[in-house]
Amino acid sequence: SSVLLPLQGSDGYSTVEVLVCGGAEYGAFLYPAAYPPASQTCGRITVTSSSPAWEMETMPFRRAMGDMVLLPSGNVLIINGAQNGCQGWGNAINAALNPVLYEPGAASGQRFVTQTATTIARVYHSTANLLPDGRVLVAGSNTHQFYTFTGDFPTELRVEAFSPDYLSSANDDIRPNILTTPASIAYGSNFVVTVSVNTAPKGDLVISLISSPFTTHSYAQGQRLLVLPVVSQTVTGTNTYSITVTSPPSGTVAPPSYYMLF
């Protein structure tokens, strides 16, 4: 699976990094009954660099058929998949039950954080998508040509919601609550977002736009997160703030579509 890491308005969205994680062993589909171990590595590359090069990292778990979801925090959730095998009917075993958080801004070697495991195997034909409330909708898994409800990996009809740590009650005092936003924005224009937060922020609050992609076969098509440049931040009342930000400059950076604002 792969993901475009958050684009920063502070540098004019000029630095573009891609993260690719996991995958099946080369040629695994030719001998699927062997269930070869999946990849445990991630490769990160700045594609806009004058001399791009891969930076390799090791995940806590092997994973093929994983999904990668951009979170409002700017981190990447790596979820679903199997630790052995490949795509196809009955070609994988050893489900990857633990999601992993990837923190792009952390130091190399300290970017992965293991999350609470699920009890539901999500292998071939599973999906994960960010919801407007910040949770991640997790669904699917069918390693069979038809609906099959027997065996180690039955067709899965149950749906789960994964709550990242920013939704923990321990963060209630520092998690902003969005009060008002415009219904639509134009390219290259300033707009205002008002929020409330119980604890005064240290510095500017961060306003981001996240696209609403559709996901299939371990790939979220059109997924991107844009961190908008802050023009001003003003205290407007008790624990309330008015934040003026600038929208993306063009459809090249933010293709016309619906976006979630965080």
Short mmCIF file of C-alpha atoms in Angstrom, two decimals, residues 29-213:
data_model
loop_
_atom_site.label_atom_id
_atom_site.label_comp_id
_atom_site.label_asym_id
_atom_site.label_seq_id
_atom_site.Cartn_x
_atom_site.Cartn_y
_atom_site.Cartn_z
CA PHE A 29 1.02 -15.71 -6.53
CA LEU A 30 2.90 -18.41 -8.47
CA TYR A 31 3.18 -20.64 -5.38
CA PRO A 32 0.46 -19.35 -3.02
CA ALA A 33 0.22 -22.55 -0.94
CA ALA A 34 3.67 -21.78 0.50
CA TYR A 35 2.31 -18.59 2.14
CA PRO A 36 5.68 -16.77 1.99
CA PRO A 37 6.25 -14.02 4.58
CA ALA A 38 5.07 -10.55 3.61
CA SER A 39 7.38 -7.57 3.53
CA GLN A 40 8.14 -5.80 6.80
CA THR A 41 9.67 -2.69 5.28
CA CYS A 42 8.50 0.78 4.28
CA GLY A 43 10.18 2.96 1.70
CA ARG A 44 9.92 6.75 1.89
CA ILE A 45 10.99 9.04 -0.92
CA THR A 46 10.84 12.79 -1.63
CA VAL A 47 9.82 12.72 -5.27
CA THR A 48 10.38 16.46 -5.72
CA SER A 49 14.01 16.25 -4.59
CA SER A 50 16.72 16.96 -7.17
CA SER A 51 18.30 13.64 -6.15
CA PRO A 52 15.49 11.44 -4.82
CA ALA A 53 16.50 8.37 -2.81
CA TRP A 54 14.61 5.78 -0.80
CA GLU A 55 14.81 5.85 2.99
CA MET A 56 14.00 2.35 4.24
CA GLU A 57 12.32 1.60 7.58
CA THR A 58 11.14 -1.56 9.34
CA MET A 59 7.57 -1.97 10.57
CA PRO A 60 6.73 -3.79 13.82
CA PHE A 61 4.88 -6.45 11.78
CA ARG A 62 4.98 -7.94 8.32
CA ARG A 63 1.99 -6.88 6.23
CA ALA A 64 0.54 -7.53 2.79
CA MET A 65 -2.82 -6.15 1.63
CA GLY A 66 -2.70 -3.37 4.25
CA ASP A 67 -4.55 -0.06 4.03
CA MET A 68 -2.93 3.30 4.79
CA VAL A 69 -5.13 6.13 6.06
CA LEU A 70 -4.11 9.77 6.52
CA LEU A 71 -5.29 11.02 9.93
CA PRO A 72 -6.10 14.62 10.97
CA SER A 73 -3.01 14.54 13.21
CA GLY A 74 -0.83 14.19 10.12
CA ASN A 75 0.06 10.62 11.04
CA VAL A 76 -0.62 7.55 8.90
CA LEU A 77 -2.64 4.59 10.14
CA ILE A 78 -1.49 1.26 8.68
CA ILE A 79 -4.24 -1.30 9.18
CA ASN A 80 -5.67 -4.61 7.86
CA GLY A 81 -3.83 -7.25 5.86
CA ALA A 82 -1.96 -10.51 6.44
CA GLN A 83 1.56 -11.38 7.54
CA ASN A 84 1.95 -14.31 5.15
CA GLY A 85 0.81 -14.88 1.58
CA CYS A 86 -0.62 -12.63 -1.09
CA GLN A 87 -3.82 -11.44 -2.75
CA GLY A 88 -6.21 -13.98 -4.16
CA TRP A 89 -8.69 -16.64 -3.15
CA GLY A 90 -7.35 -18.28 0.02
CA ASN A 91 -3.80 -17.12 -0.62
CA ALA A 92 -3.05 -15.56 2.79
CA ILE A 93 -2.80 -16.63 6.44
CA ASN A 94 -1.73 -15.04 9.76
CA ALA A 95 -3.87 -11.90 9.78
CA ALA A 96 -2.19 -8.64 10.82
CA LEU A 97 -4.48 -7.76 13.73
CA ASN A 98 -2.51 -4.84 15.16
CA PRO A 99 -2.82 -1.47 13.42
CA VAL A 100 0.35 0.59 13.40
CA LEU A 101 0.66 4.37 13.57
CA TYR A 102 3.38 5.99 11.45
CA GLU A 103 4.51 9.44 12.61
CA PRO A 104 6.22 11.19 9.65
CA GLY A 105 7.72 13.95 11.80
CA ALA A 106 9.41 11.67 14.32
CA ALA A 107 13.07 10.71 14.15
CA SER A 108 14.04 7.75 12.00
CA GLY A 109 13.69 4.55 14.01
CA GLN A 110 10.98 6.08 16.23
CA ARG A 111 8.12 6.55 13.77
CA PHE A 112 6.07 3.40 14.36
CA VAL A 113 3.65 3.00 17.29
CA THR A 114 1.74 -0.28 17.68
CA GLN A 115 -1.99 0.16 18.31
CA THR A 116 -4.61 -2.02 20.03
CA ALA A 117 -5.34 -5.23 18.12
CA THR A 118 -8.69 -6.11 16.63
CA THR A 119 -10.19 -9.58 16.95
CA ILE A 120 -11.50 -9.61 13.37
CA ALA A 121 -9.22 -10.72 10.54
CA ARG A 122 -9.27 -8.25 7.65
CA VAL A 123 -7.33 -9.73 4.75
CA TYR A 124 -8.17 -9.79 1.03
CA HIS A 125 -10.88 -7.28 0.03
CA SER A 126 -10.82 -5.28 3.28
CA THR A 127 -11.05 -1.48 3.43
CA ALA A 128 -10.45 1.47 5.76
CA ASN A 129 -11.63 5.07 5.40
CA LEU A 130 -11.46 8.19 7.54
CA LEU A 131 -14.81 9.42 8.88
CA PRO A 132 -15.73 13.10 9.42
CA ASP A 133 -15.61 12.61 13.21
CA GLY A 134 -11.98 11.45 13.07
CA ARG A 135 -12.63 7.73 13.50
CA VAL A 136 -11.63 5.18 10.86
CA LEU A 137 -14.30 2.93 9.35
CA VAL A 138 -12.96 -0.60 8.86
CA ALA A 139 -14.89 -3.19 6.87
CA GLY A 140 -14.72 -6.14 4.51
CA SER A 141 -12.50 -9.21 4.07
CA ASN A 142 -13.40 -11.99 1.67
CA THR A 143 -10.78 -14.45 0.46
CA HIS A 144 -13.37 -16.47 -1.45
CA GLN A 145 -14.93 -16.16 -4.88
CA PHE A 146 -18.39 -16.25 -3.31
CA TYR A 147 -19.83 -15.49 0.12
CA THR A 148 -18.46 -18.25 2.38
CA PHE A 149 -19.12 -18.31 6.12
CA THR A 150 -16.95 -21.26 7.14
CA GLY A 151 -13.22 -21.83 7.55
CA ASP A 152 -10.43 -19.72 9.06
CA PHE A 153 -11.27 -16.59 7.06
CA PRO A 154 -15.04 -16.49 6.44
CA THR A 155 -16.62 -13.70 4.45
CA GLU A 156 -16.71 -10.80 6.90
CA LEU A 157 -19.85 -8.65 7.14
CA ARG A 158 -19.11 -6.97 10.47
CA VAL A 159 -18.04 -3.30 10.47
CA GLU A 160 -15.73 -1.66 13.02
CA ALA A 161 -14.68 1.88 13.87
CA PHE A 162 -11.10 2.47 15.03
CA SER A 163 -10.64 5.50 17.32
CA PRO A 164 -7.13 7.03 17.21
CA ASP A 165 -5.68 8.35 20.46
CA TYR A 166 -6.59 11.96 19.65
CA LEU A 167 -10.21 10.98 20.38
CA SER A 168 -9.34 9.68 23.85
CA SER A 169 -11.13 11.38 26.75
CA ALA A 170 -7.66 12.22 28.08
CA ASN A 171 -7.36 14.70 25.21
CA ASP A 172 -10.76 16.37 25.67
CA ASP A 173 -9.23 19.59 27.02
CA ILE A 174 -6.81 20.05 24.12
CA ARG A 175 -8.95 18.77 21.24
CA PRO A 176 -10.52 21.70 19.33
CA ASN A 177 -14.23 21.70 18.57
CA ILE A 178 -15.05 23.28 15.21
CA LEU A 179 -17.87 25.83 15.52
CA THR A 180 -18.14 27.42 12.07
CA THR A 181 -16.66 26.88 8.61
CA PRO A 182 -17.61 28.04 5.12
CA ALA A 183 -19.65 25.60 3.06
CA SER A 184 -17.30 26.02 0.10
CA ILE A 185 -14.01 27.75 -0.61
CA ALA A 186 -12.31 29.14 -3.70
CA TYR A 187 -8.71 28.57 -4.68
CA GLY A 188 -6.12 30.98 -3.30
CA SER A 189 -8.51 32.78 -0.95
CA ASN A 190 -8.56 33.43 2.77
CA PHE A 191 -11.35 31.99 4.89
CA VAL A 192 -12.20 31.85 8.58
CA VAL A 193 -12.71 28.86 10.87
CA THR A 194 -13.91 29.35 14.45
CA VAL A 195 -13.15 26.77 17.12
CA SER A 196 -13.40 26.28 20.85
CA VAL A 197 -10.80 24.52 22.99
CA ASN A 198 -10.71 24.22 26.77
CA THR A 199 -6.95 24.66 27.14
CA ALA A 200 -5.24 27.62 25.50
CA PRO A 201 -3.14 26.40 22.56
CA LYS A 202 0.60 26.90 22.51
CA GLY A 203 1.06 28.68 19.20
CA ASP A 204 -1.22 28.53 16.18
CA LEU A 205 -3.85 25.86 15.79
CA VAL A 206 -3.50 23.70 12.68
CA ILE A 207 -6.22 23.63 10.02
CA SER A 208 -6.11 20.85 7.44
CA LEU A 209 -8.16 19.64 4.51
CA ILE A 210 -8.41 15.89 3.86
CA SER A 211 -9.90 14.51 0.68
CA SER A 212 -12.69 11.95 0.65
CA PRO A 213 -11.15 9.08 -1.35
#
